[in-house]
């Protein structure tokens, strides 16, 4: 069976990645990896839905048992991608989205060179600050830390293959899907198809 692809979606905190991914999954067929984190759940978040919420000790033992494909520290907390779900889904031919920060994205790209790396940004930093403030889930101190982290992340943006601006949600979602579709159509991803076509023609022209 044809293997699925890994699609890494990163972006500034507040860029609307979560909403983009939710809509992407409503419109198209993607599976989403749920990360493990030591961050406390926000109001309305559920264990096993947004994240697997772990203690630091639990998280460390996940690392020890090779249960994570990648992990990183982000603003005082640990975040990591559980290995089994991702490997099983890819083997089953599913395209899997990882919504992770830049260190994790680079780590994934070195392990899975075929992974598609997409960075989602707001059109400017004012919009970002406004979204973080309006979300009302973080203290001013955390918002400032996240904006500071955004400056570091902007440096890494250049390592991504695709940068998508989330101004209009539907447009952003369709753009992300088009990127994945066009990557899938690249000739290096069509080797099996090419061999099949040539074999069929050989049979006919015998
Ligand atoms: P938040 O606390 O806002 O849910 O997430 C903070 C940051 O951690 C976001 O940039 C998010 O993409 C990233 N993140 C979430 N899960 C993972 C993960 O499994 N691995 C890595 N490296 N980053 C993650």
PDB file of N, CA and C in Angstrom, residues 110-151:
ATOM      1  N   UNK A 110      14.482  15.883   9.403  1.00  0.00           N
ATOM      2  CA  UNK A 110      15.704  15.085   9.281  1.00  0.00           C
ATOM      3  C   UNK A 110      15.400  13.585   9.352  1.00  0.00           C
ATOM      4  N   UNK A 111      14.324  13.224  10.054  1.00  0.00           N
ATOM      5  CA  UNK A 111      13.962  11.798  10.108  1.00  0.00           C
ATOM      6  C   UNK A 111      13.107  11.359   8.920  1.00  0.00           C
ATOM      7  N   UNK A 112      12.275  12.294   8.442  1.00  0.00           N
ATOM      8  CA  UNK A 112      11.355  11.984   7.335  1.00  0.00           C
ATOM      9  C   UNK A 112      11.548  13.051   6.249  1.00  0.00           C
ATOM     10  N   UNK A 113      12.522  12.864   5.353  1.00  0.00           N
ATOM     11  CA  UNK A 113      12.806  13.900   4.356  1.00  0.00           C
ATOM     12  C   UNK A 113      11.612  14.245   3.463  1.00  0.00           C
ATOM     13  N   UNK A 114      10.659  13.325   3.347  1.00  0.00           N
ATOM     14  CA  UNK A 114       9.471  13.584   2.516  1.00  0.00           C
ATOM     15  C   UNK A 114       8.420  14.437   3.210  1.00  0.00           C
ATOM     16  N   UNK A 115       8.610  14.700   4.496  1.00  0.00           N
ATOM     17  CA  UNK A 115       7.598  15.475   5.236  1.00  0.00           C
ATOM     18  C   UNK A 115       7.433  16.846   4.573  1.00  0.00           C
ATOM     19  N   UNK A 116       6.197  17.349   4.579  1.00  0.00           N
ATOM     20  CA  UNK A 116       5.915  18.655   3.973  1.00  0.00           C
ATOM     21  C   UNK A 116       5.834  19.671   5.103  1.00  0.00           C
ATOM     22  N   UNK A 117       6.698  20.682   5.063  1.00  0.00           N
ATOM     23  CA  UNK A 117       6.759  21.655   6.158  1.00  0.00           C
ATOM     24  C   UNK A 117       6.065  22.963   5.772  1.00  0.00           C
ATOM     25  N   UNK A 118       5.022  23.285   6.503  1.00  0.00           N
ATOM     26  CA  UNK A 118       4.221  24.482   6.197  1.00  0.00           C
ATOM     27  C   UNK A 118       4.204  25.406   7.411  1.00  0.00           C
ATOM     28  N   UNK A 119       4.510  26.664   7.178  1.00  0.00           N
ATOM     29  CA  UNK A 119       4.481  27.649   8.260  1.00  0.00           C
ATOM     30  C   UNK A 119       3.295  28.578   8.036  1.00  0.00           C
ATOM     31  N   UNK A 120       2.456  28.712   9.064  1.00  0.00           N
ATOM     32  CA  UNK A 120       1.281  29.585   8.943  1.00  0.00           C
ATOM     33  C   UNK A 120       1.504  30.858   9.748  1.00  0.00           C
ATOM     34  N   UNK A 121       1.263  31.982   9.109  1.00  0.00           N
ATOM     35  CA  UNK A 121       1.477  33.259   9.789  1.00  0.00           C
ATOM     36  C   UNK A 121       0.249  34.155   9.639  1.00  0.00           C
ATOM     37  N   UNK A 122       0.112  35.063  10.579  1.00  0.00           N
ATOM     38  CA  UNK A 122      -0.863  36.140  10.383  1.00  0.00           C
ATOM     39  C   UNK A 122      -0.225  37.114   9.385  1.00  0.00           C
ATOM     40  N   UNK A 123      -1.021  38.078   8.896  1.00  0.00           N
ATOM     41  CA  UNK A 123      -0.439  38.960   7.880  1.00  0.00           C
ATOM     42  C   UNK A 123       0.565  39.931   8.504  1.00  0.00           C
ATOM     43  N   UNK A 124       0.429  40.212   9.819  1.00  0.00           N
ATOM     44  CA  UNK A 124       1.425  41.042  10.508  1.00  0.00           C
ATOM     45  C   UNK A 124       1.399  40.732  12.006  1.00  0.00           C
ATOM     46  N   UNK A 125       2.336  41.346  12.739  1.00  0.00           N
ATOM     47  CA  UNK A 125       2.468  41.011  14.166  1.00  0.00           C
ATOM     48  C   UNK A 125       1.365  41.657  15.011  1.00  0.00           C
ATOM     49  N   UNK A 126       0.844  42.794  14.570  1.00  0.00           N
ATOM     50  CA  UNK A 126      -0.275  43.419  15.298  1.00  0.00           C
ATOM     51  C   UNK A 126      -1.472  42.481  15.353  1.00  0.00           C
ATOM     52  N   UNK A 127      -1.760  41.854  14.206  1.00  0.00           N
ATOM     53  CA  UNK A 127      -2.887  40.908  14.157  1.00  0.00           C
ATOM     54  C   UNK A 127      -2.625  39.748  15.122  1.00  0.00           C
ATOM     55  N   UNK A 128      -1.375  39.342  15.195  1.00  0.00           N
ATOM     56  CA  UNK A 128      -1.009  38.235  16.080  1.00  0.00           C
ATOM     57  C   UNK A 128      -1.261  38.611  17.538  1.00  0.00           C
ATOM     58  N   UNK A 129      -0.760  39.789  17.933  1.00  0.00           N
ATOM     59  CA  UNK A 129      -0.942  40.226  19.320  1.00  0.00           C
ATOM     60  C   UNK A 129      -2.437  40.348  19.647  1.00  0.00           C
ATOM     61  N   UNK A 130      -3.197  40.897  18.695  1.00  0.00           N
ATOM     62  CA  UNK A 130      -4.640  41.074  18.921  1.00  0.00           C
ATOM     63  C   UNK A 130      -5.319  39.717  19.104  1.00  0.00           C
ATOM     64  N   UNK A 131      -4.927  38.737  18.296  1.00  0.00           N
ATOM     65  CA  UNK A 131      -5.565  37.411  18.411  1.00  0.00           C
ATOM     66  C   UNK A 131      -5.229  36.766  19.757  1.00  0.00           C
ATOM     67  N   UNK A 132      -3.962  36.892  20.171  1.00  0.00           N
ATOM     68  CA  UNK A 132      -3.558  36.290  21.449  1.00  0.00           C
ATOM     69  C   UNK A 132      -4.306  36.953  22.607  1.00  0.00           C
ATOM     70  N   UNK A 133      -4.471  38.265  22.523  1.00  0.00           N
ATOM     71  CA  UNK A 133      -5.150  38.995  23.592  1.00  0.00           C
ATOM     72  C   UNK A 133      -6.633  38.644  23.602  1.00  0.00           C
ATOM     73  N   UNK A 134      -7.249  38.619  22.421  1.00  0.00           N
ATOM     74  CA  UNK A 134      -8.691  38.345  22.347  1.00  0.00           C
ATOM     75  C   UNK A 134      -9.041  36.918  22.741  1.00  0.00           C
ATOM     76  N   UNK A 135      -8.079  36.004  22.551  1.00  0.00           N
ATOM     77  CA  UNK A 135      -8.338  34.604  22.903  1.00  0.00           C
ATOM     78  C   UNK A 135      -8.606  34.489  24.403  1.00  0.00           C
ATOM     79  N   UNK A 136      -7.950  35.373  25.167  1.00  0.00           N
ATOM     80  CA  UNK A 136      -8.222  35.438  26.611  1.00  0.00           C
ATOM     81  C   UNK A 136      -7.810  34.212  27.398  1.00  0.00           C
ATOM     82  N   UNK A 137      -6.996  33.337  26.813  1.00  0.00           N
ATOM     83  CA  UNK A 137      -6.624  32.113  27.525  1.00  0.00           C
ATOM     84  C   UNK A 137      -5.270  32.259  28.225  1.00  0.00           C
ATOM     85  N   UNK A 138      -4.546  33.320  27.908  1.00  0.00           N
ATOM     86  CA  UNK A 138      -3.203  33.470  28.477  1.00  0.00           C
ATOM     87  C   UNK A 138      -3.059  34.782  29.243  1.00  0.00           C
ATOM     88  N   UNK A 139      -2.190  34.779  30.242  1.00  0.00           N
ATOM     89  CA  UNK A 139      -1.907  36.025  30.970  1.00  0.00           C
ATOM     90  C   UNK A 139      -1.050  36.921  30.082  1.00  0.00           C
ATOM     91  N   UNK A 140      -0.972  38.210  30.456  1.00  0.00           N
ATOM     92  CA  UNK A 140      -0.160  39.145  29.673  1.00  0.00           C
ATOM     93  C   UNK A 140       1.292  38.668  29.631  1.00  0.00           C
ATOM     94  N   UNK A 141       1.752  38.101  30.753  1.00  0.00           N
ATOM     95  CA  UNK A 141       3.148  37.647  30.813  1.00  0.00           C
ATOM     96  C   UNK A 141       3.395  36.538  29.770  1.00  0.00           C
ATOM     97  N   UNK A 142       2.460  35.603  29.718  1.00  0.00           N
ATOM     98  CA  UNK A 142       2.609  34.496  28.758  1.00  0.00           C
ATOM     99  C   UNK A 142       2.506  35.027  27.322  1.00  0.00           C
ATOM    100  N   UNK A 143       1.595  35.983  27.099  1.00  0.00           N
ATOM    101  CA  UNK A 143       1.457  36.558  25.759  1.00  0.00           C
ATOM    102  C   UNK A 143       2.789  37.182  25.337  1.00  0.00           C
ATOM    103  N   UNK A 144       3.398  37.937  26.269  1.00  0.00           N
ATOM    104  CA  UNK A 144       4.682  38.568  25.943  1.00  0.00           C
ATOM    105  C   UNK A 144       5.748  37.520  25.634  1.00  0.00           C
ATOM    106  N   UNK A 145       5.747  36.430  26.409  1.00  0.00           N
ATOM    107  CA  UNK A 145       6.731  35.360  26.163  1.00  0.00           C
ATOM    108  C   UNK A 145       6.507  34.743  24.787  1.00  0.00           C
ATOM    109  N   UNK A 146       5.231  34.585  24.450  1.00  0.00           N
ATOM    110  CA  UNK A 146       4.912  33.963  23.152  1.00  0.00           C
ATOM    111  C   UNK A 146       5.286  34.885  21.989  1.00  0.00           C
ATOM    112  N   UNK A 147       5.122  36.183  22.185  1.00  0.00           N
ATOM    113  CA  UNK A 147       5.535  37.132  21.130  1.00  0.00           C
ATOM    114  C   UNK A 147       7.067  37.103  21.006  1.00  0.00           C
ATOM    115  N   UNK A 148       7.729  37.005  22.161  1.00  0.00           N
ATOM    116  CA  UNK A 148       9.203  36.949  22.135  1.00  0.00           C
ATOM    117  C   UNK A 148       9.653  35.686  21.395  1.00  0.00           C
ATOM    118  N   UNK A 149       8.957  34.596  21.675  1.00  0.00           N
ATOM    119  CA  UNK A 149       9.294  33.340  21.013  1.00  0.00           C
ATOM    120  C   UNK A 149       9.032  33.451  19.496  1.00  0.00           C
ATOM    121  N   UNK A 150       8.000  34.220  19.140  1.00  0.00           N
ATOM    122  CA  UNK A 150       7.674  34.401  17.716  1.00  0.00           C
ATOM    123  C   UNK A 150       8.861  35.002  16.969  1.00  0.00           C
ATOM    124  N   UNK A 151       9.602  35.882  17.659  1.00  0.00           N
ATOM    125  CA  UNK A 151      10.761  36.496  17.008  1.00  0.00           C
ATOM    126  C   UNK A 151      11.786  35.418  16.657  1.00  0.00           C
TER     127      UNK A 151
END
